[in-house]
PDB file of C-alpha atoms in Angstrom:
ATOM      1  CA  GLU R 220     101.678  81.150 105.641  1.00 95.00           C
ATOM      2  CA  VAL R 221     103.098  83.694 107.688  1.00 96.00           C
ATOM      3  CA  GLN R 222     101.052  87.088 107.005  1.00 97.00           C
ATOM      4  CA  VAL R 223      98.921  89.850 108.517  1.00 98.00           C
ATOM      5  CA  VAL R 224      96.076  91.253 106.300  1.00 98.00           C
ATOM      6  CA  GLU R 225      94.316  94.422 107.231  1.00 98.00           C
ATOM      7  CA  SER R 226      90.524  95.173 106.827  1.00 98.00           C
ATOM      8  CA  GLY R 227      88.214  97.783 107.678  1.00 98.00           C
ATOM      9  CA  GLY R 228      89.245 100.898 105.526  1.00 97.00           C
ATOM     10  CA  GLY R 229      86.798 102.912 103.725  1.00 97.00           C
ATOM     11  CA  LEU R 230      85.363 106.512 103.388  1.00 98.00           C
ATOM     12  CA  VAL R 231      84.276 108.213 106.747  1.00 98.00           C
ATOM     13  CA  GLN R 232      82.957 111.684 107.357  1.00 98.00           C
ATOM     14  CA  PRO R 233      85.374 114.148 109.284  1.00 98.00           C
ATOM     15  CA  GLY R 234      84.404 113.707 112.958  1.00 98.00           C
ATOM     16  CA  GLY R 235      83.545 109.934 112.159  1.00 98.00           C
ATOM     17  CA  SER R 236      84.776 106.805 113.533  1.00 98.00           C
ATOM     18  CA  LEU R 237      86.245 103.616 111.945  1.00 98.00           C
ATOM     19  CA  ARG R 238      87.379 100.443 113.205  1.00 98.00           C
ATOM     20  CA  LEU R 239      90.375  98.424 111.633  1.00 98.00           C
ATOM     21  CA  SER R 240      91.283  95.062 111.847  1.00 98.00           C
ATOM     22  CA  CYS R 241      94.226  92.800 111.394  1.00 98.00           C
ATOM     23  CA  ALA R 242      94.252  89.191 110.635  1.00 98.00           C
ATOM     24  CA  ALA R 243      97.590  87.275 112.017  1.00 98.00           C
ATOM     25  CA  SER R 244      98.246  84.032 110.821  1.00 97.00           C
ATOM     26  CA  GLY R 245     101.512  81.579 110.796  1.00 97.00           C
ATOM     27  CA  PHE R 246     103.133  82.687 113.872  1.00 96.00           C
ATOM     28  CA  SER R 247     103.021  83.029 117.275  1.00 97.00           C
ATOM     29  CA  PHE R 248     100.534  85.805 117.529  1.00 97.00           C
ATOM     30  CA  SER R 249     100.314  86.249 121.253  1.00 97.00           C
ATOM     31  CA  SER R 250     104.017  86.202 121.854  1.00 96.00           C
ATOM     32  CA  THR R 251     104.660  89.518 119.555  1.00 97.00           C
ATOM     33  CA  TRP R 252     104.444  92.991 119.967  1.00 97.00           C
ATOM     34  CA  MET R 253     102.330  94.401 117.010  1.00 98.00           C
ATOM     35  CA  THR R 254     102.416  97.968 115.581  1.00 98.00           C
ATOM     36  CA  TRP R 255     100.221 100.204 113.136  1.00 98.00           C
ATOM     37  CA  VAL R 256     101.742 102.454 110.360  1.00 98.00           C
ATOM     38  CA  ARG R 257     100.392 104.707 108.132  1.00 98.00           C
ATOM     39  CA  GLN R 258     101.050 106.505 104.678  1.00 98.00           C
ATOM     40  CA  PRO R 259      99.063 109.283 103.467  1.00 98.00           C
ATOM     41  CA  PRO R 260      98.753 109.031  99.384  1.00 97.00           C
ATOM     42  CA  GLY R 261     102.077 110.168  97.803  1.00 96.00           C
ATOM     43  CA  LYS R 262     103.911 110.699 101.391  1.00 97.00           C
ATOM     44  CA  GLY R 263     106.190 108.683 103.460  1.00 98.00           C
ATOM     45  CA  LEU R 264     105.619 106.395 106.468  1.00 98.00           C
ATOM     46  CA  GLU R 265     104.283 107.591 109.747  1.00 98.00           C
ATOM     47  CA  TRP R 266     103.940 105.263 112.985  1.00 98.00           C
ATOM     48  CA  VAL R 267     100.979 105.209 114.546  1.00 98.00           C
ATOM     49  CA  GLY R 268     101.016 102.953 117.687  1.00 97.00           C
ATOM     50  CA  ASN R 269     102.217  99.894 119.198  1.00 97.00           C
ATOM     51  CA  ILE R 270     100.856  97.351 121.600  1.00 98.00           C
ATOM     52  CA  LYS R 271     102.576  94.786 123.888  1.00 97.00           C
ATOM     53  CA  GLU R 272     102.093  91.211 123.593  1.00 97.00           C
ATOM     54  CA  ASP R 273      99.425  90.953 126.143  1.00 96.00           C
ATOM     55  CA  GLY R 274      98.151  94.321 125.601  1.00 96.00           C
ATOM     56  CA  SER R 275      99.392  95.516 128.887  1.00 97.00           C
ATOM     57  CA  GLU R 276     101.329  98.508 127.327  1.00 97.00           C
ATOM     58  CA  LYS R 277     100.622 100.494 124.375  1.00 97.00           C
ATOM     59  CA  PHE R 278     102.144 103.516 122.697  1.00 96.00           C
ATOM     60  CA  TYR R 279     100.958 106.380 120.494  1.00 97.00           C
ATOM     61  CA  VAL R 280     102.165 109.172 118.415  1.00 97.00           C
ATOM     62  CA  ASP R 281     101.065 112.369 119.672  1.00 97.00           C
ATOM     63  CA  SER R 282      98.769 113.196 116.903  1.00 97.00           C
ATOM     64  CA  VAL R 283      96.467 110.195 117.669  1.00 98.00           C
ATOM     65  CA  LYS R 284      96.518 110.075 121.307  1.00 98.00           C
ATOM     66  CA  GLY R 285      93.176 110.256 123.014  1.00 97.00           C
ATOM     67  CA  ARG R 286      91.500 109.633 119.525  1.00 98.00           C
ATOM     68  CA  PHE R 287      92.838 106.155 118.235  1.00 98.00           C
ATOM     69  CA  THR R 288      92.734 102.867 120.664  1.00 98.00           C
ATOM     70  CA  ILE R 289      94.816  99.577 119.693  1.00 98.00           C
ATOM     71  CA  SER R 290      93.581  96.711 120.783  1.00 98.00           C
ATOM     72  CA  ARG R 291      94.082  93.296 120.424  1.00 98.00           C
ATOM     73  CA  ASP R 292      92.286  89.483 121.115  1.00 98.00           C
ATOM     74  CA  ASN R 293      95.117  86.744 121.085  1.00 98.00           C
ATOM     75  CA  ALA R 294      92.677  84.144 121.075  1.00 97.00           C
ATOM     76  CA  LYS R 295      91.412  85.315 117.602  1.00 98.00           C
ATOM     77  CA  ASN R 296      94.890  86.424 116.388  1.00 98.00           C
ATOM     78  CA  SER R 297      93.557  89.559 115.706  1.00 98.00           C
ATOM     79  CA  LEU R 298      94.768  93.138 116.244  1.00 98.00           C
ATOM     80  CA  ASN R 299      92.396  96.299 116.042  1.00 98.00           C
ATOM     81  CA  LEU R 300      92.633  99.957 115.712  1.00 98.00           C
ATOM     82  CA  GLN R 301      89.956 101.917 116.973  1.00 98.00           C
ATOM     83  CA  MET R 302      89.834 105.418 115.224  1.00 98.00           C
ATOM     84  CA  ASN R 303      87.585 108.174 116.490  1.00 98.00           C
ATOM     85  CA  SER R 304      87.163 111.891 115.752  1.00 98.00           C
ATOM     86  CA  LEU R 305      88.555 111.540 112.430  1.00 98.00           C
ATOM     87  CA  ARG R 306      90.293 114.235 110.334  1.00 98.00           C
ATOM     88  CA  ALA R 307      91.193 114.935 106.979  1.00 98.00           C
ATOM     89  CA  GLU R 308      94.606 114.608 107.843  1.00 97.00           C
ATOM     90  CA  ASP R 309      94.114 110.933 109.142  1.00 98.00           C
ATOM     91  CA  THR R 310      93.629 110.068 105.435  1.00 98.00           C
ATOM     92  CA  ALA R 311      96.016 107.150 104.876  1.00 98.00           C
ATOM     93  CA  VAL R 312      96.918 103.544 104.214  1.00 98.00           C
ATOM     94  CA  TYR R 313      97.176 101.916 107.318  1.00 98.00           C
ATOM     95  CA  TYR R 314      99.597  99.037 107.388  1.00 98.00           C
ATOM     96  CA  CYS R 315      99.687  96.310 110.261  1.00 98.00           C
ATOM     97  CA  ALA R 316     102.847  94.706 111.125  1.00 98.00           C
ATOM     98  CA  ARG R 317     104.438  92.477 113.309  1.00 97.00           C
ATOM     99  CA  TYR R 318     106.824  94.330 115.338  1.00 95.00           C
ATOM    100  CA  ALA R 319     110.322  93.296 116.806  1.00 88.00           C
ATOM    101  CA  ARG R 320     111.967  96.496 117.578  1.00 84.00           C
ATOM    102  CA  SER R 321     110.849  97.493 114.068  1.00 91.00           C
ATOM    103  CA  PRO R 322     107.951  96.598 111.754  1.00 93.00           C
ATOM    104  CA  GLU R 323     108.886  93.406 110.312  1.00 94.00           C
ATOM    105  CA  LEU R 324     106.009  91.628 108.368  1.00 96.00           C
ATOM    106  CA  TRP R 325     103.883  94.150 106.834  1.00 97.00           C
ATOM    107  CA  GLY R 326     100.243  93.580 105.270  1.00 97.00           C
ATOM    108  CA  ARG R 327      99.099  95.142 102.127  1.00 98.00           C
ATOM    109  CA  GLY R 328      97.524  97.838 104.084  1.00 98.00           C
ATOM    110  CA  THR R 329      93.623  99.248 103.898  1.00 98.00           C
ATOM    111  CA  LEU R 330      92.886 102.813 102.974  1.00 98.00           C
ATOM    112  CA  VAL R 331      91.040 105.239 105.293  1.00 98.00           C
ATOM    113  CA  THR R 332      89.572 108.208 103.294  1.00 98.00           C
ATOM    114  CA  VAL R 333      88.473 111.071 105.594  1.00 98.00           C
ATOM    115  CA  SER R 334      86.243 113.249 103.536  1.00 97.00           C
ATOM    116  CA  SER R 335      82.656 115.133 103.549  1.00 95.00           C
TER     117      SER R 335
ATOM    118  CA  ASP C 127     111.033 113.554 118.998  1.00 96.00           C
ATOM    119  CA  VAL C 128     113.999 112.280 117.233  1.00 98.00           C
ATOM    120  CA  VAL C 129     114.290 113.507 113.474  1.00 98.00           C
ATOM    121  CA  MET C 130     115.536 111.275 110.957  1.00 98.00           C
ATOM    122  CA  THR C 131     117.017 113.230 107.966  1.00 98.00           C
ATOM    123  CA  GLN C 132     117.634 111.211 104.815  1.00 98.00           C
ATOM    124  CA  SER C 133     119.682 112.442 101.951  1.00 98.00           C
ATOM    125  CA  PRO C 134     119.608 112.624  99.247  1.00 98.00           C
ATOM    126  CA  LEU C 135     115.644 112.622  98.634  1.00 98.00           C
ATOM    127  CA  SER C 136     116.291 111.776  94.863  1.00 98.00           C
ATOM    128  CA  LEU C 137     118.786 109.276  93.743  1.00 98.00           C
ATOM    129  CA  PRO C 138     119.239 108.488  90.087  1.00 98.00           C
ATOM    130  CA  VAL C 139     121.596 105.640  89.436  1.00 98.00           C
ATOM    131  CA  THR C 140     122.616 103.782  86.564  1.00 97.00           C
ATOM    132  CA  LEU C 141     122.315 100.020  86.324  1.00 97.00           C
ATOM    133  CA  GLY C 142     125.091  98.112  87.745  1.00 97.00           C
ATOM    134  CA  GLN C 143     126.682 101.318  89.731  1.00 98.00           C
ATOM    135  CA  PRO C 144     126.842 101.484  93.523  1.00 98.00           C
ATOM    136  CA  ALA C 145     124.376 103.712  95.295  1.00 98.00           C
ATOM    137  CA  SER C 146     124.486 105.174  98.789  1.00 98.00           C
ATOM    138  CA  ILE C 147     121.769 106.796 101.111  1.00 98.00           C
ATOM    139  CA  SER C 148     122.639 108.643 104.345  1.00 98.00           C
ATOM    140  CA  CYS C 149     120.572 108.623 107.406  1.00 98.00           C
ATOM    141  CA  ARG C 150     121.064 110.938 110.084  1.00 98.00           C
ATOM    142  CA  SER C 151     119.269 111.203 113.571  1.00 98.00           C
ATOM    143  CA  SER C 152     118.877 114.202 115.942  1.00 98.00           C
ATOM    144  CA  GLN C 153     119.643 112.093 119.006  1.00 98.00           C
ATOM    145  CA  SER C 154     122.191 109.008 119.614  1.00 98.00           C
ATOM    146  CA  LEU C 155     120.107 105.703 118.703  1.00 98.00           C
ATOM    147  CA  VAL C 156     121.963 103.832 120.926  1.00 98.00           C
ATOM    148  CA  HIS C 157     119.687 102.212 123.555  1.00 97.00           C
ATOM    149  CA  SER C 158     120.298 101.684 127.119  1.00 96.00           C
ATOM    150  CA  ASP C 159     120.489  97.899 126.208  1.00 96.00           C
ATOM    151  CA  GLY C 160     123.660  98.833 124.281  1.00 97.00           C
ATOM    152  CA  ASN C 161     122.001  97.843 120.843  1.00 97.00           C
ATOM    153  CA  THR C 162     121.137 100.726 117.992  1.00 98.00           C
ATOM    154  CA  TYR C 163     117.671 100.439 116.591  1.00 97.00           C
ATOM    155  CA  LEU C 164     118.395 101.710 113.279  1.00 98.00           C
ATOM    156  CA  HIS C 165     116.536  99.918 110.430  1.00 98.00           C
ATOM    157  CA  TRP C 166     116.245 100.251 106.678  1.00 98.00           C
ATOM    158  CA  PHE C 167     113.090  99.501 104.549  1.00 98.00           C
ATOM    159  CA  GLN C 168     112.441  99.358 100.952  1.00 98.00           C
ATOM    160  CA  GLN C 169     109.024 100.070  99.352  1.00 98.00           C
ATOM    161  CA  ARG C 170     108.705  99.333  95.637  1.00 98.00           C
ATOM    162  CA  PRO C 171     106.119 100.962  93.311  1.00 97.00           C
ATOM    163  CA  GLY C 172     102.665 100.270  94.385  1.00 96.00           C
ATOM    164  CA  GLN C 173     103.759  97.480  96.994  1.00 97.00           C
ATOM    165  CA  SER C 174     103.925  97.610 101.233  1.00 98.00           C
ATOM    166  CA  PRO C 175     107.211  98.441 102.812  1.00 98.00           C
ATOM    167  CA  ARG C 176     109.585  95.864 103.214  1.00 97.00           C
ATOM    168  CA  ARG C 177     112.375  95.385 106.057  1.00 97.00           C
ATOM    169  CA  LEU C 178     115.728  95.060 104.546  1.00 97.00           C
ATOM    170  CA  LEU C 179     118.287  95.785 107.256  1.00 98.00           C
ATOM    171  CA  TYR C 180     117.730  95.761 111.256  1.00 97.00           C
ATOM    172  CA  LYS C 181     120.062  97.185 113.787  1.00 97.00           C
ATOM    173  CA  VAL C 182     122.310  98.728 111.500  1.00 98.00           C
ATOM    174  CA  SER C 183     123.566  96.055 109.396  1.00 98.00           C
ATOM    175  CA  ASN C 184     121.663  93.074 109.822  1.00 97.00           C
ATOM    176  CA  ARG C 185     120.217  91.732 106.584  1.00 97.00           C
ATOM    177  CA  ASP C 186     116.803  90.168 106.770  1.00 95.00           C
ATOM    178  CA  SER C 187     116.112  86.955 105.327  1.00 94.00           C
ATOM    179  CA  GLY C 188     115.998  86.993 101.327  1.00 96.00           C
ATOM    180  CA  VAL C 189     117.615  90.463 100.965  1.00 97.00           C
ATOM    181  CA  PRO C 190     120.274  90.169  98.493  1.00 97.00           C
ATOM    182  CA  ASP C 191     124.064  90.761  99.697  1.00 96.00           C
ATOM    183  CA  ARG C 192     124.407  93.887  97.544  1.00 98.00           C
ATOM    184  CA  PHE C 193     122.571  95.790 100.281  1.00 98.00           C
ATOM    185  CA  SER C 194     124.571  96.600 103.286  1.00 98.00           C
ATOM    186  CA  GLY C 195     124.357  98.861 106.256  1.00 98.00           C
ATOM    187  CA  SER C 196     126.757 100.893 108.458  1.00 98.00           C
ATOM    188  CA  GLY C 197     127.224 103.642 110.863  1.00 98.00           C
ATOM    189  CA  SER C 198     126.635 104.224 114.555  1.00 98.00           C
ATOM    190  CA  GLY C 199     125.430 106.979 116.862  1.00 97.00           C
ATOM    191  CA  THR C 200     123.827 109.336 114.781  1.00 98.00           C
ATOM    192  CA  ASP C 201     125.154 108.903 111.312  1.00 98.00           C
ATOM    193  CA  PHE C 202     124.114 105.816 109.100  1.00 98.00           C
ATOM    194  CA  THR C 203     124.551 104.797 105.690  1.00 98.00           C
ATOM    195  CA  LEU C 204     122.822 102.262 103.381  1.00 98.00           C
ATOM    196  CA  LYS C 205     124.535 100.990 100.636  1.00 98.00           C
ATOM    197  CA  ILE C 206     123.649  99.129  97.093  1.00 98.00           C
ATOM    198  CA  SER C 207     126.809  97.759  95.836  1.00 98.00           C
ATOM    199  CA  ARG C 208     125.520  97.310  92.150  1.00 98.00           C
ATOM    200  CA  VAL C 209     121.883  98.541  91.427  1.00 98.00           C
ATOM    201  CA  GLU C 210     119.677  96.391  89.837  1.00 98.00           C
ATOM    202  CA  ALA C 211     116.159  97.366  88.146  1.00 97.00           C
ATOM    203  CA  GLU C 212     114.414  95.644  90.768  1.00 97.00           C
ATOM    204  CA  ASP C 213     115.888  98.204  93.163  1.00 98.00           C
ATOM    205  CA  VAL C 214     113.692 100.833  92.078  1.00 98.00           C
ATOM    206  CA  GLY C 215     111.799 102.651  95.000  1.00 98.00           C
ATOM    207  CA  ILE C 216     111.742 104.470  97.855  1.00 98.00           C
ATOM    208  CA  TYR C 217     114.244 103.687 100.844  1.00 98.00           C
ATOM    209  CA  TYR C 218     113.293 104.702 104.813  1.00 98.00           C
ATOM    210  CA  CYS C 219     115.470 104.652 107.648  1.00 98.00           C
ATOM    211  CA  MET C 220     113.642 103.972 110.902  1.00 98.00           C
ATOM    212  CA  GLN C 221     114.586 104.458 114.606  1.00 98.00           C
ATOM    213  CA  GLY C 222     113.057 102.211 117.255  1.00 96.00           C
ATOM    214  CA  THR C 223     115.365 103.347 119.926  1.00 96.00           C
ATOM    215  CA  HIS C 224     113.124 106.293 121.217  1.00 96.00           C
ATOM    216  CA  TRP C 225     109.259 106.718 121.529  1.00 93.00           C
ATOM    217  CA  PRO C 226     107.627 108.024 119.399  1.00 95.00           C
ATOM    218  CA  LEU C 227     109.269 105.859 116.881  1.00 96.00           C
ATOM    219  CA  THR C 228     110.012 107.686 113.699  1.00 98.00           C
ATOM    220  CA  PHE C 229     110.999 107.463 110.004  1.00 98.00           C
ATOM    221  CA  GLY C 230     113.049 109.283 107.431  1.00 98.00           C
ATOM    222  CA  GLN C 231     111.523 111.192 104.939  1.00 98.00           C
ATOM    223  CA  GLY C 232     112.368 108.624 102.309  1.00 98.00           C
ATOM    224  CA  THR C 233     114.772 108.425  99.145  1.00 98.00           C
ATOM    225  CA  LYS C 234     113.416 107.688  95.790  1.00 98.00           C
ATOM    226  CA  LEU C 235     115.830 105.738  93.794  1.00 98.00           C
ATOM    227  CA  ASP C 236     115.295 105.282  89.981  1.00 97.00           C
ATOM    228  CA  ILE C 237     117.324 104.402  87.063  1.00 97.00           C
ATOM    229  CA  LYS C 238     119.268 107.076  84.951  1.00 94.00           C
TER     230      LYS C 238
END
C-alpha cells in the first residue's frame, strides 16, 4: 500500500526536544522530495520544510530555522524531523507528505504538544 | 513571503447547488519554468488534508469531475458544480512557486 505514517509525537516542555519520524511504503522513496506540514489545533495549515531526494537540499519556514532539522534515510525509507528549543506555538499536528511541487500523499499526522 | 488570501472564509451551500472559492496571491505564481504551482486541498472533518487539484486545474486521481479549477497569475478559483454532503470540510489553496511555500487561510464549506 502506498502510504506514509508519522510517529513520535507527544507532550514536551517548552525548550525541550522531540524527534518525529515518517515511514514511507509503496513508492520509490529515494526518488521523491518529502515535506512536513503542521496544523495547530483548530487552525490552518503551515508548511514547515522540504528535503530533496538525496538530502542535499533542505528548505524551512523562517519560524523553525535553526531549531528544526529535516533528515532522511533512503535505505530505511524514513523521514525525520528533529525539533529543538520547542515553543508553545509549535503545538500542532505534524503531517509528513510526499512532495511533487505540492504535498500529494499525506499521513494521518502526529500531535506535538508543547506545554509545562 | 507570498500571501494567499481566500474568500469567502465561510461558505454555506444548499445540496445540489454550485459553490465557488476564490484564492488570490500577493505575487504572480508563474514559475520561471512556465508552470503555475497553485494547488487545492480538501480537509474533511477529522481527516488529513487531501490534494484535489494541482497546477491550477489538474484533478488528482479519484477526485470527482464536479471539482474544477481555473485562473492565472494571481487570481484563482475552485468550483464545485453541485455540492454533495461529502464535500463538507475546509478547502485550502497553496502556492508551490516561491519559497517559503504558503497556504491560504482555508474556506469552511458546510450545508445550509
